[in-house]
């Protein structure tokens, strides 16, 4: 029998000072008093503190997020639910979302990253989808920083440990390093699932007078005030925040998935919401708000794994692997049988009402009685002051000496932390469980390809962001993040459908930071409009700062594309000896080196000194991508790779490594050698063509009015090249592979930094 908590302190009125300690500022406390008509008690204040936190309320960005296009012919559900839903034909829907677990992963990397995976899985299967793929987007500090190595090990171990155990393949992702993440790493997790279009479940729809059903794990004291912690800056003493990090159990999550999907095969659920950030508080408030109902719950009926828990602790706990449902009348016993079968707790803890209020009781005493509206739609919604960001100036490459040996430059770039192979990471992830992974993007591909089970259709999945571009020019960088995802999906032959996003920024109360946020969102929104690539779900993670220093702005884009026929796909692996390599989409051919990998790694430049971001011509992006998709669909291309960080030579080198065949290139332009080889102008693809396909390609390009350039030929066992000024380079493929694949394992073994 659990010890009874002393609830008398919970009933005492709370002050502005108490509110401030929980992240509620003086002006917000005044609004709270106005909404309640009295001072809150401790339970009520705790509930307001998490629901009004940046993490739950999006109070600094809500008005700007409205700029995103969110509708389209395939969109079934846009932002506002647990995840986005798009129609993929044949009575099926793809359900997907991306979320952050940044702060917890820095404090406790293994548990923080693992529970990030668990949380995003619940966002997807709570809507009726069986999860089929996981993606992660990771940013770590400088490799020389004393914490970086252990953070990498912990985060990767947490993602692999959770995803592998729960039995969902991790198929795509990205990993970057920069000193700007030294004190605040980023761990963004994305999940993708499949459901029948007539079996999609929502948090909305609850009606008064029905049972509130708690299922999953018992509630403990882990993760209390996790949402508030995730909405504040870091400072010295981060270790003290460990109790705010949740503890996950992937085996329980697997049981929860199966139990929920079994229940969803019935028609007994009226409304369902996972318990993520803010736990029982946010799930009950969201069900009440979206259903236009009230909620009354008895804290004594909540399954608890620790003794003497107060209502405050129960409501604010972020214990994992839990769900909240509203059942149709008379189905409580039937539903409980399903969860008993899967050895999961399942209890009726209250009922919906017609009062529009959140009422909580403990030991028969009302410990909370507040209106729902101020917790949700009537939460603070700020128009933060912002300063228009000043884009970086163009980089004058003529100020820097030409490298003496471009072969050494190529090796240096291919073995740099951002460009080096992440094999050490993705080999720890099960990429093929479930048996439908056709190709994963972690090995250097542009997008993962996952079969829609039992069909010859597939989904392409990717994750993209270049924070260096966003820092140099938030508007162009925001456009580029969306365009890069569009390009990566097109490069495998998929028709881009929609995106999710994870907007990672610093303190929005600083006008300069808020200006970056606003312009990045506007750039992303413009790209989504022109590319018909709507935003259907996402997450905002702000206050990613340590001791007042913010992270590089990192608005990550997760893209989904549809492949109607898996017989017509391309990867970067398919080039054969004798194939011609052409550059498609020449753009303005400026050889852009501003904010580039070359500027950072070879010239040693960073921040504004590295120069302006490349411009993105969205109309050309759309036109060129359509042409590339047609080449793939018509079987003309043996291999395709988009040109991104590092320019055409690094993209060609990646194709050579993937295909196990050398490549010889010739630069033909009138730019400097560095600009020709390593420039990062946008909208370009490399396409490998068999000799028999060259004439077909030429006719197709002429018909589509697409510019291209013959750049290289595959063959041999080396990367060989002639620069535009006649310099030669030649690197054995084995040497390049050793450099490319060696950096990360050597680093993790303590051999490099």
XYZ file of C-alpha atoms in Angstrom:
753
model
C 0.000 0.000 0.000
C 1.474 3.361 -1.024
C 2.190 5.894 1.684
C -0.238 8.815 1.525
C 1.330 12.166 0.678
C 0.715 15.233 2.787
C -1.316 17.367 0.409
C -1.791 20.379 2.671
C 1.248 22.279 1.230
C -0.226 21.829 -2.236
C -3.243 23.895 -1.293
C -1.302 26.969 -0.194
C -1.511 30.028 -2.479
C 1.636 30.662 -4.512
C 3.423 33.963 -5.010
C 5.095 35.715 -7.922
C 8.440 34.584 -6.533
C 7.336 30.956 -6.623
C 6.098 31.474 -10.164
C 9.417 32.984 -11.237
C 11.255 29.934 -9.909
C 9.207 27.847 -12.342
C 9.800 30.061 -15.359
C 6.677 32.246 -15.165
C 7.660 35.914 -15.380
C 6.005 38.730 -13.456
C 3.819 39.925 -16.350
C 2.704 36.356 -17.058
C 1.887 35.815 -13.392
C -0.316 38.896 -13.537
C -2.180 37.388 -16.507
C -2.505 34.113 -14.600
C -4.066 35.910 -11.639
C -6.483 37.649 -13.976
C -7.514 34.376 -15.654
C -8.052 32.584 -12.338
C -9.417 35.516 -10.324
C -7.186 34.356 -7.450
C -3.695 33.106 -6.674
C -2.953 29.545 -7.808
C -1.932 26.782 -5.447
C 1.232 24.756 -6.025
C -0.398 22.167 -8.297
C -2.097 24.826 -10.409
C 1.063 26.899 -10.675
C 3.036 23.844 -11.770
C 0.477 23.093 -14.456
C 0.566 26.662 -15.743
C 4.373 26.665 -15.695
C 4.684 23.676 -18.010
C 1.775 24.571 -20.288
C 3.063 28.128 -20.671
C 6.638 26.998 -21.210
C 8.120 27.690 -24.616
C 8.359 23.955 -25.237
C 4.587 23.447 -24.904
C 3.057 26.794 -25.841
C 5.300 28.021 -28.721
C 4.535 31.458 -27.323
C 7.398 33.155 -29.190
C 6.805 31.554 -32.585
C 3.090 30.743 -32.965
C 2.305 33.831 -35.021
C 5.278 33.197 -37.318
C 4.611 29.478 -37.754
C 1.323 30.538 -39.320
C 3.338 31.666 -42.358
C 3.998 28.051 -43.361
C 1.827 26.544 -46.111
C 0.162 23.544 -44.485
C -2.373 22.329 -47.047
C -2.093 20.325 -50.223
C -3.916 17.691 -52.249
C -2.299 14.894 -50.228
C -2.500 16.508 -46.784
C -4.979 14.797 -44.476
C -3.789 16.429 -41.244
C -1.452 19.372 -40.901
C 0.079 20.927 -37.771
C -1.980 20.818 -34.589
C -2.140 17.104 -33.951
C 0.417 14.623 -32.664
C 1.876 14.204 -36.160
C 1.225 15.135 -39.767
C -0.716 12.842 -42.085
C -0.459 12.610 -45.877
C -2.298 10.407 -48.346
C -0.028 7.990 -50.246
C -2.770 6.276 -52.232
C -4.339 2.828 -52.087
C -6.175 3.702 -48.883
C -2.963 4.324 -46.947
C -1.483 7.300 -45.150
C 2.020 8.228 -44.059
C 2.170 9.738 -40.562
C 5.360 11.500 -39.486
C 6.895 14.106 -37.215
C 10.213 15.387 -35.884
C 10.901 16.594 -32.331
C 13.858 17.689 -30.241
C 15.402 16.222 -27.124
C 18.297 18.648 -26.950
C 18.580 19.671 -23.320
C 17.989 16.199 -21.850
C 20.553 14.686 -24.213
C 23.233 17.116 -23.091
C 22.568 16.442 -19.412
C 22.169 12.658 -19.684
C 23.022 11.681 -23.277
C 22.029 8.022 -23.320
C 18.659 8.433 -21.602
C 17.983 11.794 -23.230
C 18.514 10.496 -26.756
C 16.757 7.190 -26.083
C 13.630 8.806 -24.676
C 13.669 11.222 -27.609
C 13.263 8.190 -29.862
C 10.519 6.762 -27.640
C 8.626 10.050 -27.555
C 8.599 10.559 -31.297
C 7.468 6.967 -31.835
C 4.475 7.612 -29.568
C 3.578 10.741 -31.543
C 3.205 8.515 -34.594
C 1.528 5.391 -33.254
C -0.900 7.409 -31.131
C -2.498 8.339 -34.459
C -2.935 4.721 -35.480
C 0.263 4.218 -37.471
C 2.673 1.341 -37.239
C 6.137 2.960 -37.122
C 8.336 1.871 -40.042
C 11.360 4.180 -39.846
C 13.396 6.412 -37.567
C 15.635 9.346 -38.481
C 17.993 11.425 -36.358
C 19.653 14.801 -36.899
C 22.580 15.332 -34.514
C 24.819 18.308 -33.820
C 27.798 18.083 -31.484
C 30.454 20.516 -30.334
C 34.005 20.858 -31.577
C 35.736 17.459 -31.585
C 38.475 18.931 -29.387
C 36.017 19.924 -26.663
C 36.414 17.674 -23.615
C 32.723 16.667 -23.542
C 32.172 15.958 -27.224
C 33.480 12.408 -27.415
C 31.437 11.177 -24.466
C 28.331 12.981 -25.734
C 28.654 11.315 -29.134
C 29.058 7.892 -27.509
C 26.103 8.419 -25.178
C 23.700 9.826 -27.756
C 24.483 7.204 -30.384
C 24.208 4.465 -27.762
C 20.859 5.839 -26.612
C 19.402 6.056 -30.120
C 20.648 2.609 -31.082
C 19.697 1.031 -27.779
C 16.117 2.295 -27.907
C 15.408 1.994 -31.637
C 17.016 -1.433 -31.976
C 15.151 -2.840 -28.986
C 11.785 -1.479 -30.033
C 12.275 -3.007 -33.477
C 12.001 0.023 -35.785
C 14.825 0.631 -38.294
C 16.894 3.820 -38.125
C 17.311 4.582 -41.822
C 18.432 8.188 -42.235
C 20.159 11.021 -40.438
C 22.926 13.572 -40.332
C 25.725 14.412 -37.909
C 27.693 17.653 -37.752
C 30.266 19.172 -35.425
C 30.848 22.830 -34.544
C 32.096 24.748 -31.552
C 28.755 26.544 -31.400
C 27.217 23.351 -29.990
C 29.871 22.869 -27.294
C 27.476 23.656 -24.468
C 24.188 22.689 -26.103
C 24.064 19.733 -28.474
C 21.084 19.035 -30.704
C 19.302 15.685 -30.853
C 16.336 15.806 -33.241
C 14.385 12.583 -33.765
C 11.911 11.827 -36.540
C 9.542 8.877 -36.881
C 7.573 7.706 -39.901
C 4.602 5.335 -39.801
C 1.887 3.854 -41.977
C -1.855 3.675 -41.326
C -5.072 3.081 -43.226
C -6.757 6.353 -44.090
C -9.980 5.183 -42.418
C -8.163 4.254 -39.186
C -6.511 7.511 -38.126
C -6.891 8.609 -34.507
C -6.824 12.127 -33.101
C -6.551 13.887 -29.770
C -9.717 15.790 -30.698
C -13.169 14.246 -30.506
C -13.729 13.624 -26.784
C -17.304 14.052 -25.559
C -18.484 14.755 -22.004
C -19.250 11.892 -19.639
C -16.737 9.332 -20.885
C -13.960 7.448 -19.142
C -10.389 8.769 -19.158
C -8.179 5.736 -19.591
C -4.525 5.736 -18.513
C -2.363 3.013 -20.123
C 1.286 1.981 -20.197
C 3.956 2.289 -17.529
C 3.427 3.469 -13.987
C 4.145 7.095 -13.114
C 7.358 7.890 -11.276
C 9.255 10.993 -10.288
C 11.543 11.079 -13.331
C 11.285 13.969 -15.750
C 9.427 16.359 -13.433
C 9.609 19.829 -14.986
C 11.294 18.436 -18.096
C 9.328 20.810 -20.334
C 10.329 23.796 -18.213
C 13.979 22.702 -18.266
C 13.811 22.391 -22.060
C 12.586 26.010 -22.232
C 15.500 27.576 -20.370
C 19.123 28.361 -21.086
C 21.968 26.282 -19.735
C 24.559 27.572 -17.304
C 27.116 26.112 -14.949
C 25.790 23.268 -12.817
C 23.869 21.455 -15.553
C 24.430 18.155 -13.752
C 21.945 19.292 -11.110
C 19.209 18.990 -13.745
C 19.596 15.224 -14.141
C 16.359 14.483 -12.231
C 14.464 16.326 -14.990
C 15.601 13.744 -17.572
C 13.231 10.859 -18.252
C 14.199 7.197 -18.123
C 13.041 5.026 -21.011
C 12.248 1.340 -21.480
C 12.072 0.320 -25.163
C 10.696 -3.125 -24.352
C 7.685 -1.554 -22.633
C 7.336 0.798 -25.611
C 7.148 -2.192 -27.938
C 4.371 -3.700 -25.829
C 2.585 -0.350 -25.806
C 2.747 -0.105 -29.603
C 1.219 -3.536 -30.056
C -1.459 -3.018 -27.394
C -2.488 0.366 -28.792
C -2.643 -0.918 -32.368
C -4.757 -3.868 -31.215
C -7.156 -1.504 -29.452
C -7.196 0.744 -32.512
C -8.448 -2.162 -34.608
C -11.706 -1.717 -32.684
C -13.954 1.349 -32.671
C -13.717 1.932 -28.925
C -11.412 4.999 -28.846
C -12.934 8.455 -28.934
C -9.735 10.458 -28.387
C -6.087 9.584 -27.722
C -2.958 11.510 -26.777
C 0.512 10.344 -25.821
C 2.070 11.588 -22.584
C 5.124 13.445 -23.834
C 6.394 16.797 -22.616
C 4.531 17.772 -19.426
C 3.158 14.230 -19.153
C -0.336 13.820 -17.754
C -0.798 17.592 -17.703
C -0.332 18.225 -21.404
C -2.139 15.073 -22.529
C -5.249 15.790 -20.449
C -5.287 19.490 -21.337
C -4.903 18.786 -25.068
C -7.705 16.236 -25.060
C -9.920 18.674 -23.153
C -9.027 21.686 -25.290
C -9.416 19.990 -28.662
C -12.635 18.300 -27.617
C -14.115 21.400 -26.001
C -14.688 19.476 -22.775
C -13.575 19.491 -19.166
C -11.558 16.847 -17.359
C -11.901 15.533 -13.822
C -9.258 13.073 -12.584
C -8.511 11.262 -9.326
C -4.780 11.230 -8.614
C -5.137 8.224 -6.315
C -6.181 6.115 -9.317
C -3.099 6.939 -11.401
C -0.747 3.899 -11.452
C 2.342 4.911 -9.468
C 5.696 3.196 -9.043
C 6.870 5.344 -6.134
C 5.303 5.895 -2.739
C 3.906 9.109 -1.419
C 3.633 10.921 -4.748
C 1.780 14.228 -4.642
C -0.620 15.500 -7.277
C 2.079 17.999 -8.273
C 4.554 15.190 -8.961
C 2.003 12.988 -10.711
C 0.815 15.723 -13.058
C 4.310 17.001 -13.927
C 6.113 13.676 -14.201
C 7.379 12.835 -17.671
C 7.733 9.115 -17.066
C 7.877 7.382 -20.423
C 5.771 4.830 -22.285
C 2.366 6.197 -21.226
C -0.796 7.143 -23.134
C -4.094 8.797 -22.274
C -7.376 7.916 -23.971
C -11.032 8.734 -23.836
C -13.072 5.605 -24.449
C -16.554 5.236 -25.829
C -19.141 4.381 -23.172
C -19.049 0.854 -21.766
C -15.722 -0.168 -23.329
C -13.515 0.220 -20.263
C -13.447 -3.486 -19.322
C -12.882 -4.591 -22.924
C -9.972 -2.195 -23.348
C -8.442 -3.230 -20.032
C -8.377 -6.869 -21.179
C -6.170 -5.904 -24.126
C -3.662 -4.094 -21.929
C -3.715 -6.869 -19.337
C -2.785 -9.275 -22.137
C 0.260 -7.135 -22.933
C 1.131 -6.820 -19.226
C 0.602 -3.054 -19.132
C -1.157 -0.907 -16.562
C -4.572 0.306 -17.644
C -6.888 2.221 -15.329
C -9.816 4.590 -15.508
C -8.526 7.676 -13.701
C -11.397 10.066 -14.352
C -14.085 11.317 -16.694
C -14.645 14.050 -19.219
C -17.117 16.767 -18.206
C -18.990 19.653 -19.779
C -17.413 22.272 -17.492
C -14.373 23.267 -19.587
C -12.259 22.960 -16.431
C -9.359 20.799 -15.275
C -10.290 19.407 -11.857
C -7.966 17.143 -9.877
C -8.655 15.343 -6.635
C -6.372 13.572 -4.200
C -7.533 11.840 -1.023
C -10.983 13.202 -1.807
C -9.734 16.808 -1.729
C -9.828 19.093 -4.781
C -6.190 20.111 -5.352
C -6.674 21.813 -8.728
C -9.625 23.579 -10.348
C -8.702 25.762 -13.291
C -10.186 26.594 -16.703
C -8.682 24.755 -19.662
C -8.676 27.668 -22.111
C -5.881 29.721 -20.468
C -3.684 26.639 -20.553
C -3.962 26.221 -24.308
C -5.461 28.587 -26.871
C -5.426 31.500 -24.439
C -1.781 30.930 -23.447
C 0.666 33.817 -24.025
C 1.296 34.551 -27.695
C 4.095 37.059 -28.082
C 5.023 39.348 -30.905
C 8.665 39.488 -29.890
C 10.660 42.469 -31.120
C 13.168 41.481 -33.772
C 15.988 43.025 -35.703
C 16.360 42.228 -39.402
C 19.521 40.138 -39.704
C 22.329 41.469 -41.870
C 23.518 38.809 -44.324
C 27.247 38.126 -44.425
C 29.306 39.791 -47.128
C 30.565 37.918 -50.176
C 33.776 35.970 -49.734
C 36.643 37.350 -51.826
C 38.491 34.160 -52.715
C 41.230 36.123 -54.490
C 42.609 37.148 -51.086
C 43.649 33.595 -50.346
C 46.519 31.672 -51.966
C 45.750 28.714 -54.226
C 46.544 25.375 -52.564
C 49.716 23.740 -53.806
C 48.208 20.240 -53.898
C 44.525 19.745 -54.633
C 44.829 16.049 -53.885
C 45.694 16.949 -50.305
C 42.746 19.353 -50.250
C 40.395 16.593 -51.366
C 41.686 14.230 -48.675
C 41.386 16.942 -46.039
C 37.812 17.775 -46.972
C 36.673 14.162 -47.223
C 38.131 13.381 -43.791
C 36.870 16.538 -42.082
C 34.390 15.946 -39.202
C 31.297 17.044 -41.128
C 32.149 15.238 -44.371
C 33.789 12.100 -42.961
C 31.864 8.837 -43.088
C 29.541 8.282 -40.153
C 29.776 4.499 -40.493
C 30.847 4.225 -36.846
C 27.447 5.709 -35.945
C 25.048 4.008 -38.318
C 26.521 0.548 -37.910
C 25.223 0.717 -34.330
C 21.679 1.155 -35.639
C 19.552 -1.699 -36.946
C 18.681 -0.401 -40.397
C 16.990 -3.523 -41.738
C 14.673 -4.793 -39.009
C 11.130 -5.226 -40.398
C 12.701 -6.244 -43.730
C 11.522 -3.298 -45.848
C 14.591 -1.034 -45.940
C 15.715 -0.794 -49.574
C 18.462 1.766 -48.967
C 19.509 3.899 -46.024
C 20.887 7.390 -46.402
C 23.458 7.042 -43.616
C 25.996 5.439 -45.942
C 26.130 8.649 -47.978
C 22.926 8.403 -49.988
C 20.613 11.324 -50.516
C 17.506 9.759 -48.964
C 16.521 6.468 -47.404
C 14.119 4.227 -49.320
C 11.656 2.076 -47.376
C 9.212 -0.302 -49.017
C 5.538 0.068 -48.163
C 5.088 -3.438 -46.852
C 3.579 -5.924 -49.258
C 3.713 -3.551 -52.235
C 6.164 -2.322 -54.859
C 5.739 1.250 -53.625
C 8.087 3.037 -51.304
C 8.720 6.104 -49.204
C 11.855 8.217 -49.471
C 12.937 9.894 -46.228
C 15.610 12.494 -45.510
C 16.794 15.061 -42.996
C 18.593 18.276 -43.932
C 19.958 21.581 -42.672
C 23.127 23.585 -43.268
C 23.398 25.839 -40.191
C 26.353 27.704 -41.733
C 24.102 28.961 -44.524
C 21.374 29.952 -42.059
C 23.860 31.860 -39.898
C 25.212 33.691 -42.965
C 21.756 34.542 -44.331
C 18.704 33.224 -42.425
C 16.295 33.768 -45.309
C 18.416 32.055 -47.974
C 19.517 29.410 -45.477
C 15.900 28.647 -44.617
C 15.072 28.324 -48.309
C 18.074 26.066 -48.827
C 17.142 23.661 -46.023
C 13.779 22.980 -47.684
C 15.276 22.895 -51.202
C 17.960 20.443 -50.076
C 15.317 18.044 -48.756
C 13.357 18.415 -52.004
C 16.541 17.702 -53.958
C 17.503 14.660 -51.889
C 14.089 13.048 -52.352
C 14.137 13.781 -56.080
C 17.642 12.298 -56.393
C 16.310 8.828 -55.545
C 13.295 9.190 -57.837
C 10.679 10.120 -55.244
C 7.997 12.749 -55.679
C 8.342 15.096 -52.688
C 5.108 15.269 -50.677
C 5.553 17.183 -47.424
C 7.937 18.090 -44.637
C 8.172 18.145 -40.891
C 10.642 20.464 -39.201
C 12.562 21.065 -36.006
C 13.439 24.720 -35.517
C 16.445 24.921 -33.165
C 17.452 28.435 -32.119
C 18.735 30.441 -29.178
C 16.960 32.926 -26.901
C 13.946 34.543 -28.653
C 13.945 37.390 -26.133
C 17.048 38.748 -27.860
C 15.904 40.806 -30.878
C 18.869 39.714 -32.997
C 18.097 36.039 -32.370
C 14.385 36.583 -32.945
C 15.215 38.235 -36.259
C 17.076 35.122 -37.360
C 14.102 32.977 -36.339
C 11.620 35.135 -38.263
C 13.637 35.302 -41.482
C 14.539 31.596 -41.435
C 10.841 30.718 -41.098
C 9.966 33.103 -43.918
C 12.630 31.584 -46.169
C 11.412 28.081 -45.408
C 7.805 29.126 -46.021
C 8.668 30.628 -49.399
C 10.443 27.438 -50.460
C 7.511 25.313 -49.335
C 5.109 27.457 -51.366
C 7.111 27.422 -54.594
C 7.968 23.733 -54.349
C 4.436 22.648 -53.285
C 6.057 21.022 -50.276
C 3.788 21.804 -47.294
C 4.682 21.635 -43.608
C 2.434 19.126 -41.846
C 4.072 18.823 -38.434
C 7.060 20.032 -36.464
C 8.645 21.284 -33.306
C 10.305 24.455 -32.039
C 13.252 24.262 -29.662
C 14.360 27.645 -28.324
C 16.683 28.836 -25.563
C 19.461 26.621 -26.890
C 22.070 28.760 -25.179
C 24.778 28.288 -22.595
C 25.969 31.203 -20.490
C 24.290 33.586 -22.931
C 25.855 32.154 -26.110
C 23.389 30.655 -28.591
C 23.836 27.727 -30.938
C 24.171 28.218 -34.696
C 20.622 28.593 -36.049
C 19.570 25.082 -37.092
C 16.100 24.706 -38.660
C 16.144 21.016 -39.571
C 13.837 19.763 -42.327
C 12.586 16.178 -42.491
C 11.232 15.320 -45.928
C 8.926 12.579 -47.198
C 8.554 11.521 -50.832
C 6.511 8.845 -52.595
C 7.948 6.263 -54.982
C 5.129 4.723 -57.005
C 7.299 1.931 -58.427
C 10.424 0.660 -56.681
C 11.718 -0.646 -60.002
C 12.466 2.979 -60.863
C 14.774 4.384 -58.214
C 18.351 5.624 -58.176
C 21.049 5.830 -55.545
C 24.613 7.091 -55.643
C 25.897 3.488 -55.731
C 25.058 2.451 -59.281
C 27.851 3.938 -61.419
C 29.741 1.467 -63.618
C 33.126 1.661 -65.327
C 32.655 3.514 -68.598
C 29.704 5.580 -67.365
C 29.714 9.273 -68.163
C 29.138 11.679 -65.268
C 27.245 14.853 -66.082
C 26.364 17.868 -63.961
C 22.686 18.734 -64.332
C 21.409 22.174 -63.324
C 24.276 24.577 -63.850
C 22.516 27.501 -62.201
C 24.511 30.695 -62.271
C 27.837 28.762 -62.259
C 29.460 31.159 -59.802
C 31.569 28.580 -58.006
C 30.146 29.841 -54.718
C 32.568 29.345 -51.810
C 30.896 31.549 -49.201
C 29.856 29.674 -46.029
C 31.247 26.536 -47.664
C 33.074 23.484 -46.394
C 36.153 24.685 -48.273
C 36.024 28.076 -46.547
C 35.802 26.451 -43.122
C 38.212 23.538 -43.481
C 40.830 24.776 -45.944
C 40.770 28.532 -45.369
C 40.051 28.220 -41.640
C 37.191 30.740 -41.742
C 34.120 30.675 -39.515
C 30.976 32.685 -38.977
C 30.589 35.897 -40.976
C 34.223 35.691 -42.088
C 33.360 32.581 -44.120
C 31.194 34.712 -46.389
C 27.664 34.853 -47.778
C 25.346 31.884 -48.232
C 24.554 30.710 -51.776
C 21.354 31.954 -53.392
C 18.541 29.494 -54.053
C 16.500 29.786 -57.260
C 13.356 27.916 -56.260
C 11.788 27.872 -59.715
C 14.940 26.270 -61.128
C 15.078 23.851 -58.206
C 11.608 22.635 -59.059
C 12.260 22.427 -62.800
C 15.586 20.608 -62.488
C 14.281 18.177 -59.865
C 11.389 17.233 -62.130
C 13.824 16.526 -64.952
C 16.024 14.349 -62.734
C 13.007 12.373 -61.541
C 12.003 11.779 -65.162
C 15.490 10.414 -65.953
C 15.156 7.962 -63.077
C 11.608 6.940 -63.958
C 12.650 6.342 -67.600
C 15.632 4.217 -66.590
C 18.170 6.598 -68.126
C 20.294 7.205 -65.007
C 22.518 4.536 -63.462
C 23.206 6.648 -60.378
C 22.262 10.103 -59.111
C 23.655 12.299 -56.358
C 22.765 15.857 -55.478
C 25.603 18.355 -55.144
C 25.711 19.872 -51.666
C 28.501 20.521 -49.171
C 31.909 20.349 -50.803
C 30.814 20.839 -54.408
C 31.000 18.621 -57.484
C 34.337 16.927 -56.843
C 33.352 15.736 -53.366
C 29.993 14.561 -54.707
C 31.784 12.620 -57.461
C 34.183 11.151 -54.894
C 31.217 9.972 -52.800
C 29.717 8.266 -55.855
C 33.049 6.598 -56.581
C 33.390 5.320 -53.014
C 29.806 4.067 -52.975
C 30.159 2.257 -56.307
C 33.690 0.988 -55.728
C 34.898 2.414 -59.032
C 37.268 5.310 -59.727
C 36.397 8.485 -61.539
C 38.384 10.918 -63.673
C 37.118 14.489 -63.999
C 38.081 17.517 -66.039
C 37.198 21.069 -65.012
C 36.284 23.206 -68.011
C 35.160 26.542 -66.606
C 36.797 29.926 -66.295
C 36.627 30.162 -62.499
C 39.440 29.461 -60.068
C 40.268 25.813 -59.452
C 38.806 25.944 -55.947
C 35.575 27.517 -57.186
C 35.201 24.946 -59.966
C 35.790 21.938 -57.733
C 34.403 22.929 -54.340
C 31.858 25.670 -55.043
C 28.443 25.114 -53.490
C 25.979 26.826 -55.828
C 22.594 25.222 -55.479
C 20.206 23.172 -57.590
C 22.755 20.761 -59.097
C 22.860 16.979 -59.492
C 25.445 14.491 -60.723
C 24.002 11.840 -63.037
C 25.871 8.700 -64.148
C 24.962 7.562 -67.666
C 25.878 4.339 -69.425
C 27.281 4.860 -72.954
C 23.982 3.585 -74.356
C 21.995 6.117 -72.340
C 23.952 9.247 -73.317
C 21.946 10.014 -76.461
C 18.653 9.463 -74.624
C 19.816 11.856 -71.952
C 20.849 14.487 -74.483
C 17.467 14.349 -76.205
C 15.629 14.559 -72.883
C 17.729 17.528 -71.758
C 17.146 19.351 -75.048
C 13.396 18.734 -74.840
C 13.281 20.017 -71.261
C 15.662 22.910 -71.958
C 17.964 21.733 -69.155
C 21.596 22.810 -69.070
C 24.248 20.222 -68.297
C 27.983 19.709 -68.424
C 29.961 16.541 -69.140
C 32.252 16.378 -66.163
C 33.848 12.972 -65.667
C 34.053 9.299 -66.579
C 33.998 6.346 -64.210
C 36.729 3.747 -64.343
C 39.934 2.605 -62.706
C 40.682 2.611 -59.003
C 41.496 6.251 -58.279
C 40.045 9.739 -58.100
C 41.861 11.582 -60.856
C 41.358 15.076 -62.157
C 42.595 17.978 -64.200
C 41.748 21.420 -62.886
C 40.737 24.321 -65.086
C 44.311 25.664 -64.861
C 45.810 22.330 -65.852
C 46.833 21.029 -62.425
C 46.517 17.284 -61.931
C 45.548 15.187 -58.955
C 45.303 11.462 -58.421
C 44.353 9.642 -55.234
C 43.905 5.872 -55.008
C 40.349 5.005 -54.046
C 41.690 2.926 -51.148
C 43.573 5.945 -49.776
C 40.507 8.137 -50.039
C 38.337 5.490 -48.375
C 40.769 5.109 -45.482
C 40.756 8.862 -44.890
C 36.991 9.207 -45.313
C 36.035 6.274 -43.117
C 38.884 6.523 -40.653
C 38.319 9.852 -38.961
C 35.329 9.038 -36.746
C 36.442 5.622 -35.411
C 39.910 7.046 -34.792
C 38.365 9.972 -32.970
C 36.137 7.767 -30.826
C 39.196 5.647 -30.000
C 40.940 8.772 -28.745
C 43.403 8.948 -31.631
C 42.353 12.315 -33.084
C 40.327 15.412 -32.342
